[in-house]
XYZ file of C-alpha atoms in Angstrom:
586
model
C 104.632 15.301 166.719
C 102.308 12.307 166.314
C 102.982 8.854 167.746
C 103.813 7.616 164.235
C 106.261 10.475 163.629
C 107.904 9.840 166.981
C 108.506 6.142 166.254
C 109.673 7.001 162.733
C 112.281 9.411 164.105
C 113.535 6.865 166.636
C 113.893 4.120 164.015
C 115.647 6.385 161.513
C 118.063 7.776 164.121
C 118.641 4.308 165.616
C 117.553 5.706 168.963
C 115.901 2.326 169.572
C 117.028 -1.142 168.571
C 115.186 -3.585 166.347
C 113.400 -5.282 169.257
C 112.053 -1.979 170.580
C 111.068 -0.863 167.076
C 109.027 -3.982 166.451
C 107.374 -3.723 169.863
C 106.478 -0.090 169.164
C 105.091 -1.205 165.816
C 102.926 -3.854 167.509
C 101.456 -1.255 169.870
C 100.124 0.815 166.985
C 96.652 0.441 165.533
C 96.514 -1.302 162.180
C 96.046 1.837 160.088
C 98.925 3.494 161.971
C 101.150 0.493 161.183
C 100.408 0.927 157.479
C 101.204 4.627 157.580
C 104.515 3.953 159.377
C 105.453 1.341 156.770
C 104.717 3.831 154.014
C 106.853 6.526 155.673
C 109.753 4.092 156.098
C 109.448 2.865 152.516
C 109.456 6.414 151.189
C 112.489 7.354 153.272
C 114.362 4.224 152.209
C 113.652 4.751 148.516
C 114.778 8.402 148.527
C 117.640 8.129 151.005
C 116.585 11.465 152.481
C 115.968 12.192 156.112
C 112.968 14.288 155.147
C 109.849 12.130 154.786
C 106.840 12.908 152.640
C 104.749 14.289 155.509
C 107.205 17.166 155.998
C 106.818 18.339 152.407
C 104.206 20.887 151.467
C 100.885 19.488 150.313
C 100.069 20.157 146.681
C 97.236 22.469 145.662
C 94.377 21.437 143.356
C 94.076 23.543 140.232
C 91.145 25.922 140.055
C 89.220 26.439 136.809
C 90.338 30.070 136.798
C 93.973 28.963 136.479
C 93.771 26.558 133.552
C 96.618 26.846 131.055
C 96.743 25.776 127.403
C 98.016 22.288 128.245
C 95.178 21.619 130.667
C 92.552 23.065 128.343
C 93.822 20.753 125.610
C 93.582 17.818 128.017
C 89.981 18.718 128.888
C 89.091 19.055 125.202
C 90.536 15.631 124.406
C 88.907 14.101 127.506
C 85.525 15.481 126.452
C 85.871 13.728 123.069
C 87.038 10.494 124.715
C 84.167 10.660 127.199
C 81.594 11.240 124.479
C 82.941 8.214 122.599
C 82.831 6.260 125.876
C 79.153 6.998 126.632
C 77.645 8.376 123.381
C 74.104 7.067 123.962
C 73.996 8.507 127.482
C 74.996 11.957 126.261
C 72.516 11.811 123.388
C 69.725 10.949 125.847
C 70.395 14.142 127.800
C 70.438 16.253 124.643
C 67.255 14.654 123.279
C 65.129 14.624 126.431
C 66.222 17.621 128.527
C 63.476 19.880 127.143
C 60.757 17.962 129.010
C 62.627 15.867 131.587
C 63.239 17.791 134.807
C 65.992 16.638 137.167
C 67.205 18.772 140.082
C 70.660 17.189 139.821
C 71.371 18.346 136.246
C 72.924 21.673 137.250
C 74.440 20.401 140.512
C 78.178 21.273 140.718
C 78.128 22.542 137.121
C 81.449 24.096 136.028
C 81.395 26.018 132.746
C 84.923 24.988 131.697
C 83.971 21.288 131.698
C 80.296 21.571 130.783
C 80.773 19.026 127.960
C 81.553 16.385 130.598
C 78.674 17.228 132.916
C 75.863 14.745 132.368
C 74.457 11.684 134.073
C 74.829 8.325 132.346
C 71.799 6.160 131.532
C 71.746 2.789 133.262
C 70.580 -0.394 131.558
C 70.615 -2.728 134.560
C 72.330 -3.424 137.880
C 73.290 -6.494 139.870
C 75.404 -7.075 142.960
C 78.224 -4.519 143.136
C 77.843 -3.491 139.480
C 75.829 -1.166 137.276
C 75.714 -1.335 133.476
C 74.980 1.554 131.117
C 73.253 1.611 127.720
C 76.641 1.934 126.003
C 77.728 -1.478 127.251
C 80.038 -0.280 130.050
C 80.298 -2.069 133.362
C 81.093 -0.177 136.559
C 81.819 -1.080 140.160
C 79.197 1.000 141.934
C 80.197 2.948 145.043
C 77.312 5.420 144.803
C 75.288 3.106 147.054
C 72.061 4.539 145.643
C 72.631 7.564 147.908
C 72.772 5.337 150.958
C 69.905 2.957 150.159
C 72.000 0.034 148.998
C 73.708 -2.193 151.569
C 73.160 -5.693 150.166
C 74.059 -4.875 146.570
C 71.775 -4.412 143.586
C 68.911 -6.824 142.964
C 69.263 -9.058 146.061
C 67.147 -12.166 145.579
C 65.462 -12.052 148.986
C 63.992 -8.591 148.244
C 62.898 -9.515 144.716
C 61.194 -12.683 145.970
C 59.356 -10.830 148.738
C 58.093 -8.063 146.439
C 57.063 -10.489 143.676
C 55.186 -12.650 146.167
C 53.284 -9.606 147.418
C 52.473 -8.466 143.875
C 50.974 -11.868 143.179
C 48.664 -11.380 146.186
C 47.577 -7.911 145.118
C 48.533 -4.572 146.620
C 45.565 -2.984 148.437
C 46.655 0.296 150.014
C 44.049 0.403 152.786
C 43.690 -1.924 155.729
C 46.184 -3.955 157.693
C 48.207 -7.050 156.872
C 50.189 -9.509 158.929
C 53.263 -8.218 157.113
C 52.791 -4.763 158.681
C 52.570 -6.222 162.193
C 55.574 -8.495 161.720
C 57.672 -5.702 160.170
C 57.053 -3.174 162.942
C 57.831 -5.843 165.538
C 61.093 -6.703 163.778
C 61.992 -3.026 163.605
C 61.447 -2.614 167.348
C 63.461 -5.745 168.156
C 66.472 -4.612 166.161
C 66.508 -0.926 167.109
C 65.142 -1.092 170.656
C 62.441 1.541 170.002
C 58.985 1.056 171.525
C 56.730 2.062 168.664
C 57.132 2.375 164.881
C 55.355 4.467 162.236
C 55.761 4.172 158.458
C 55.731 7.281 156.271
C 56.058 7.806 152.529
C 59.614 9.182 152.469
C 62.562 10.252 154.574
C 61.607 13.903 154.169
C 58.119 13.154 155.425
C 59.382 11.194 158.431
C 61.498 14.164 159.582
C 58.627 16.572 158.976
C 56.225 14.480 161.079
C 58.810 13.903 163.834
C 59.150 17.679 164.173
C 55.355 17.956 164.262
C 55.231 15.388 167.072
C 57.800 17.384 169.069
C 55.760 20.564 168.651
C 52.549 18.771 169.603
C 54.191 17.313 172.721
C 55.627 20.593 173.989
C 53.132 23.090 172.560
C 56.143 25.174 171.507
C 57.456 26.222 168.096
C 61.236 26.515 167.771
C 63.326 23.599 166.531
C 67.108 23.413 166.893
C 69.106 22.036 163.977
C 72.868 22.117 163.398
C 74.767 23.710 160.565
C 76.010 21.167 158.031
C 73.207 18.672 158.627
C 70.696 17.650 155.980
C 67.184 16.679 157.021
C 65.312 16.457 153.737
C 63.248 18.968 151.782
C 60.577 20.018 154.257
C 60.305 23.754 154.919
C 59.990 22.803 158.588
C 63.736 22.064 158.749
C 65.341 23.991 155.891
C 67.169 27.095 157.071
C 70.632 28.608 156.985
C 72.255 31.111 159.327
C 74.296 34.244 158.877
C 77.419 35.255 160.802
C 75.282 36.702 163.571
C 73.329 33.482 164.042
C 70.135 34.725 162.408
C 68.119 32.107 160.523
C 67.084 32.578 156.906
C 65.060 30.562 154.402
C 67.373 28.193 152.532
C 66.263 29.175 149.023
C 63.620 30.643 146.696
C 60.060 29.588 147.455
C 60.880 28.797 151.095
C 59.176 31.079 153.602
C 61.128 33.242 156.023
C 58.321 32.697 158.552
C 59.288 29.009 158.663
C 62.992 29.789 159.004
C 62.322 32.062 161.983
C 61.092 29.026 163.912
C 64.419 27.236 163.322
C 67.528 27.826 165.399
C 70.690 26.880 163.463
C 73.665 26.187 165.757
C 77.260 24.998 165.329
C 77.519 21.234 165.685
C 79.760 20.144 168.538
C 80.194 23.657 169.910
C 79.583 23.657 173.674
C 78.265 27.209 173.392
C 75.317 25.690 171.546
C 74.100 24.233 174.843
C 74.044 27.704 176.378
C 72.102 29.051 173.401
C 69.607 26.198 173.716
C 69.151 27.007 177.394
C 68.577 30.675 176.553
C 65.673 29.624 174.285
C 64.323 26.913 176.561
C 60.913 28.569 177.000
C 60.178 28.499 173.271
C 61.952 25.290 172.287
C 59.928 22.344 170.922
C 62.765 19.946 170.121
C 66.318 19.343 168.966
C 66.972 17.608 165.628
C 70.395 16.050 165.087
C 72.120 14.152 162.300
C 74.519 12.390 164.719
C 77.176 12.012 162.031
C 76.567 14.568 159.317
C 76.804 12.857 155.952
C 78.464 15.917 154.412
C 80.954 16.345 157.284
C 81.713 12.787 158.352
C 84.897 13.731 160.190
C 82.923 15.656 162.826
C 81.840 13.130 165.475
C 81.310 15.129 168.699
C 80.292 12.220 170.909
C 80.793 14.013 174.227
C 78.745 16.943 172.949
C 75.943 14.545 171.993
C 76.015 12.970 175.448
C 75.795 16.391 177.072
C 72.954 17.290 174.708
C 71.093 14.114 175.615
C 71.535 14.780 179.337
C 70.388 18.364 178.954
C 67.297 17.564 176.866
C 66.243 14.863 179.344
C 66.576 17.260 182.258
C 64.556 19.945 180.467
C 61.953 17.622 178.947
C 62.818 18.553 175.362
C 62.394 15.813 172.733
C 65.685 14.835 171.080
C 65.326 13.559 167.504
C 68.071 11.650 165.703
C 68.013 11.690 161.909
C 69.436 8.244 161.061
C 68.430 8.316 157.407
C 71.920 7.289 156.247
C 73.492 5.791 159.382
C 70.476 3.694 160.350
C 71.090 -0.050 159.772
C 74.417 0.786 158.112
C 77.015 1.548 160.769
C 75.419 -0.830 163.292
C 72.014 -2.507 163.750
C 71.004 0.386 166.004
C 72.685 2.986 163.838
C 74.782 5.765 165.348
C 72.709 5.369 168.513
C 74.192 1.919 169.009
C 77.762 3.080 168.423
C 77.560 6.166 170.647
C 75.275 4.497 173.210
C 72.902 7.463 173.123
C 69.172 6.898 172.792
C 67.006 9.765 171.515
C 63.281 10.159 172.111
C 62.544 9.834 168.401
C 64.544 8.679 165.394
C 63.852 8.903 161.680
C 64.880 6.296 159.116
C 64.538 5.442 155.436
C 67.127 4.464 152.816
C 68.347 0.957 153.715
C 65.238 -0.343 155.434
C 63.132 0.287 152.319
C 65.336 -1.923 150.179
C 65.027 0.454 147.211
C 61.329 1.312 147.549
C 60.300 4.795 148.818
C 60.244 4.522 152.598
C 60.306 6.644 155.699
C 60.064 5.484 159.303
C 59.675 7.236 162.649
C 60.410 5.208 165.780
C 60.708 6.113 169.421
C 59.246 6.062 172.885
C 55.519 5.552 173.363
C 55.345 8.906 175.176
C 55.843 10.692 171.853
C 54.672 8.127 169.309
C 51.273 7.966 171.031
C 50.643 11.459 169.716
C 49.915 9.895 166.312
C 47.233 7.347 167.259
C 46.361 8.214 170.845
C 48.232 5.284 172.358
C 46.876 1.936 173.460
C 43.319 1.273 174.575
C 41.256 -1.847 175.171
C 37.984 -3.272 173.920
C 35.030 -4.136 176.173
C 35.775 -1.441 178.753
C 35.645 2.315 179.142
C 39.223 2.967 177.957
C 39.819 5.503 175.211
C 42.939 6.956 173.574
C 45.005 8.514 176.370
C 46.885 11.032 174.306
C 45.916 14.013 172.213
C 46.696 13.455 168.546
C 48.395 15.378 165.760
C 47.657 14.967 162.070
C 49.494 12.421 159.933
C 48.442 10.422 156.900
C 49.587 9.211 153.499
C 48.116 6.934 150.850
C 51.372 5.017 150.402
C 52.595 5.062 154.008
C 51.898 1.335 154.332
C 52.124 0.336 150.685
C 52.283 -3.503 150.694
C 55.212 -3.607 148.254
C 57.230 -1.337 150.511
C 56.272 -3.287 153.608
C 57.305 -6.533 151.899
C 60.685 -5.053 151.013
C 61.145 -3.669 154.546
C 60.300 -7.019 156.092
C 62.754 -8.781 153.794
C 65.557 -6.328 154.655
C 64.946 -6.467 158.397
C 64.712 -10.277 158.318
C 68.029 -10.479 156.463
C 69.660 -8.097 158.943
C 68.403 -10.141 161.893
C 69.522 -13.385 160.231
C 73.029 -12.042 159.736
C 73.434 -10.740 163.289
C 75.131 -12.824 166.008
C 72.523 -14.768 167.970
C 74.395 -14.833 171.269
C 75.442 -11.196 171.488
C 74.616 -7.713 170.322
C 76.791 -6.009 167.750
C 79.226 -3.769 169.636
C 80.870 -2.163 166.573
C 84.164 -3.858 167.366
C 85.402 -5.865 164.384
C 87.939 -7.684 166.548
C 85.255 -9.094 168.839
C 82.107 -8.944 166.729
C 81.931 -10.793 163.423
C 78.489 -9.661 162.311
C 78.125 -8.604 158.700
C 78.056 -4.886 159.489
C 81.293 -5.017 161.476
C 82.935 -6.967 158.664
C 81.717 -4.387 156.141
C 82.907 -1.500 158.328
C 86.295 -3.175 158.702
C 86.562 -3.694 154.945
C 85.818 -0.013 154.407
C 88.439 1.011 156.966
C 91.163 -1.017 155.228
C 90.287 0.505 151.857
C 90.252 4.021 153.293
C 93.581 3.622 155.062
C 95.311 2.395 151.904
C 94.001 5.388 149.998
C 95.107 7.711 152.802
C 98.655 6.402 152.467
C 98.565 7.001 148.699
C 97.361 10.573 149.230
C 100.156 11.181 151.748
C 102.878 9.672 149.591
C 101.874 11.866 146.667
C 101.236 14.941 148.804
C 97.700 15.152 147.468
C 95.359 17.673 149.149
C 92.687 15.044 149.653
C 91.214 13.533 152.785
C 88.915 10.536 152.850
C 86.511 10.532 155.786
C 84.455 7.515 156.748
C 81.933 6.196 159.260
C 80.986 2.562 158.997
C 80.714 1.825 155.282
C 79.990 5.455 154.361
C 82.972 7.387 153.004
C 83.574 10.688 151.278
C 86.471 12.398 149.496
C 87.315 15.858 150.806
C 89.611 18.256 148.970
C 91.498 20.606 151.292
C 90.892 24.325 150.786
C 88.682 23.622 147.793
C 85.007 22.908 147.224
C 84.215 21.249 143.930
C 86.728 22.816 141.605
C 87.689 21.506 138.168
C 90.263 19.067 139.591
C 87.757 17.360 141.873
C 85.158 17.182 139.103
C 87.648 15.614 136.678
C 88.645 13.054 139.299
C 85.085 11.691 139.341
C 84.844 11.666 135.536
C 88.140 9.768 135.266
C 87.015 7.321 137.947
C 83.947 6.564 135.853
C 86.100 6.033 132.769
C 88.243 3.710 134.873
C 85.194 1.632 135.778
C 84.176 3.183 139.115
C 80.696 4.706 139.335
C 80.169 7.181 142.145
C 77.886 10.005 143.181
C 78.414 13.652 142.241
C 76.811 14.628 145.560
C 79.843 13.231 147.348
C 78.792 10.373 149.591
C 80.104 6.914 148.684
C 79.272 3.508 150.131
C 80.463 -0.069 150.187
C 77.953 -2.913 150.260
C 78.073 -6.547 151.283
C 78.262 -7.445 147.591
C 81.662 -5.779 147.136
C 84.358 -8.443 147.145
C 87.997 -7.929 148.099
C 88.810 -7.992 144.400
C 86.228 -5.261 143.762
C 87.838 -3.137 146.455
C 91.291 -3.622 144.900
C 89.849 -2.389 141.593
C 88.250 0.598 143.327
C 91.589 1.547 144.880
C 93.407 1.087 141.579
C 90.776 3.103 139.667
C 91.113 5.997 142.110
C 94.920 5.888 141.970
C 95.049 5.778 138.160
C 92.601 8.695 137.922
C 94.631 10.844 140.302
C 97.934 9.927 138.655
C 96.509 11.179 135.355
C 95.580 14.496 136.955
C 99.027 14.774 138.535
C 100.719 14.166 135.183
C 98.566 16.822 133.523
C 99.412 19.445 136.148
C 96.088 19.617 137.964
C 97.971 19.456 141.276
C 100.794 21.938 141.740
C 103.211 23.356 144.275
C 101.835 26.636 145.511
C 104.433 29.327 146.006
C 104.372 30.960 149.410
C 104.018 34.696 149.518
C 106.913 36.488 151.201
C 105.925 38.086 154.487
C 107.634 40.999 156.136
C 109.501 39.893 159.261
C 109.258 42.329 162.143
C 112.111 42.998 164.577
C 109.969 41.483 167.342
C 109.509 38.282 165.349
C 113.243 38.122 164.588
C 114.042 38.361 168.303
C 111.483 35.642 169.092
C 112.943 33.327 166.443
C 116.449 33.933 167.815
C 115.355 32.739 171.273
C 113.728 29.652 169.746
C 116.885 28.912 167.755
C 119.056 29.103 170.884
C 116.734 26.752 172.763
C 116.702 24.364 169.828
C 120.517 24.407 169.702
C 120.766 23.440 173.379
C 118.182 20.693 172.888
C 119.970 19.328 169.808
C 123.185 18.766 171.785
C 121.311 16.312 173.970
C 119.906 14.350 171.019
C 121.403 11.454 169.121
C 122.909 12.401 165.758
C 120.108 12.026 163.215
C 122.346 11.541 160.178
C 121.678 8.234 158.420
C 124.641 6.091 157.473
C 124.704 2.976 155.304
C 124.542 0.631 158.296
C 121.430 2.363 159.639
C 119.827 2.206 156.199
C 120.484 -1.524 156.078
C 118.886 -1.868 159.516
C 115.883 0.104 158.290
C 115.502 -2.325 155.427
C 115.505 -5.193 157.923
C 112.641 -3.511 159.788
C 110.625 -3.050 156.636
C 111.001 -6.565 155.300
C 110.682 -8.283 158.677
C 107.960 -10.911 158.778
C 105.939 -8.928 161.265
C 105.677 -5.831 159.093
C 105.452 -7.728 155.835
C 102.271 -9.452 157.017
C 100.629 -6.094 157.591
C 101.343 -4.615 154.161
C 98.581 -3.958 151.687
C 100.834 -3.818 148.653
């Protein structure tokens, strides 16, 4: 029984008085207070002792189980959707013969193929995107993690335009490069900074640095992580732990140099130790963007301790979490500093960008380290190969400098962000807090309606997760309906809030999600799954008899749980008390 359930039981049974109930309420975290309120409201409205959390969660309908009613709904929705975005659909039909997009077939379901196409945008500004059919959407796609200040922020546009006016030579240095790398170091705490052309490239080069430093080959990655498209990090494992190439065109020889382990599993440390003589480095996405709920902090601390002791470079992939969850990314929240970290997304401000940052010990392997003029000094370190025409593209550097300057400007001057919204009022903590409130309200809605949906979040990143289902027809229709209700999201799953989202925008997001799910509930896309009857053995019967006897003895010692009218009236007083009323989101 959870803390919330325990307090709920005590209030309902009048095991505690009003004063104790309110004190117990005060001791809860804010999201727990909201869940308790919802449980009490549900119980009061139904008059039943049983609350919604004791009822069986509904099951999302699978495309194999569609009936005539649901097929008719899909057919009508397809017509409505085509009328909603006719120009966008026509663009796909007209241009698909020569336009190649890897996302076209992503999550394609045959039964709703008519609904499966990307819309064509006309423009974007702030928290909104606009399509060529004249529709306006609140955007929670976050440009796949790039967007944190909203679309078309003036400070980025001004910086890029100013640089364009100066010309954009791709060779040579500029003061902007020096100032940007210094800013990056100041904010993140890393010693040295290297720009690359993309996030994929930054991970690829970071792995190369680790191999150059150790003169070994094998790289550890963790199942569920995503580190870009380089063959150097793309592998999957079978049930026996063997690594295989992740897809056609990817070489098995590359995969054999990758060790894929279970993230957060302490046995992984033993496996790493078993391969210590051939291990070049460990690559970690500290919070996996596809499995946000898994945050094994203690495991990461043990991993950091182990890699330091063994002299193995630890690389954090902060492509999505960097500059989003805190100024120092997940490193700042977990207080764990890797040897190298890779970035992109936010810091580029919308222009293609990758960054590697870390300790001089490893970063020196790119340029040989520091040396002086007018003496006999030379590069101290051996060097590995790295280059790219657009690595230091002036437009990208201008955008990066603008983003980093804005981040620094918005941070508290007298203290570092500590990821505590109660004590830190920096813009990232405020954004994280705003996301938490939105998520917790949606969680309550899912619980009240027994929906098989979780919503995981970390900072301002959040993701919907259907229980016991991976992208079935119900989930796909939810995202289509959200779009038709004015909420634009990302078929790949990750969603984001930005500083441009107002409280009113968030209310509309919540309402759009609720309306979409209510439609699916009404059309039977969530249903009560019948339990299969299981044969009860004599041994199990005897065991249940013992449990029943013990429960009977225990029940005699408990207060009668039956609710009378007086207790119901007292419950109402709890719910409408000023203390609880102030906490309500409704």
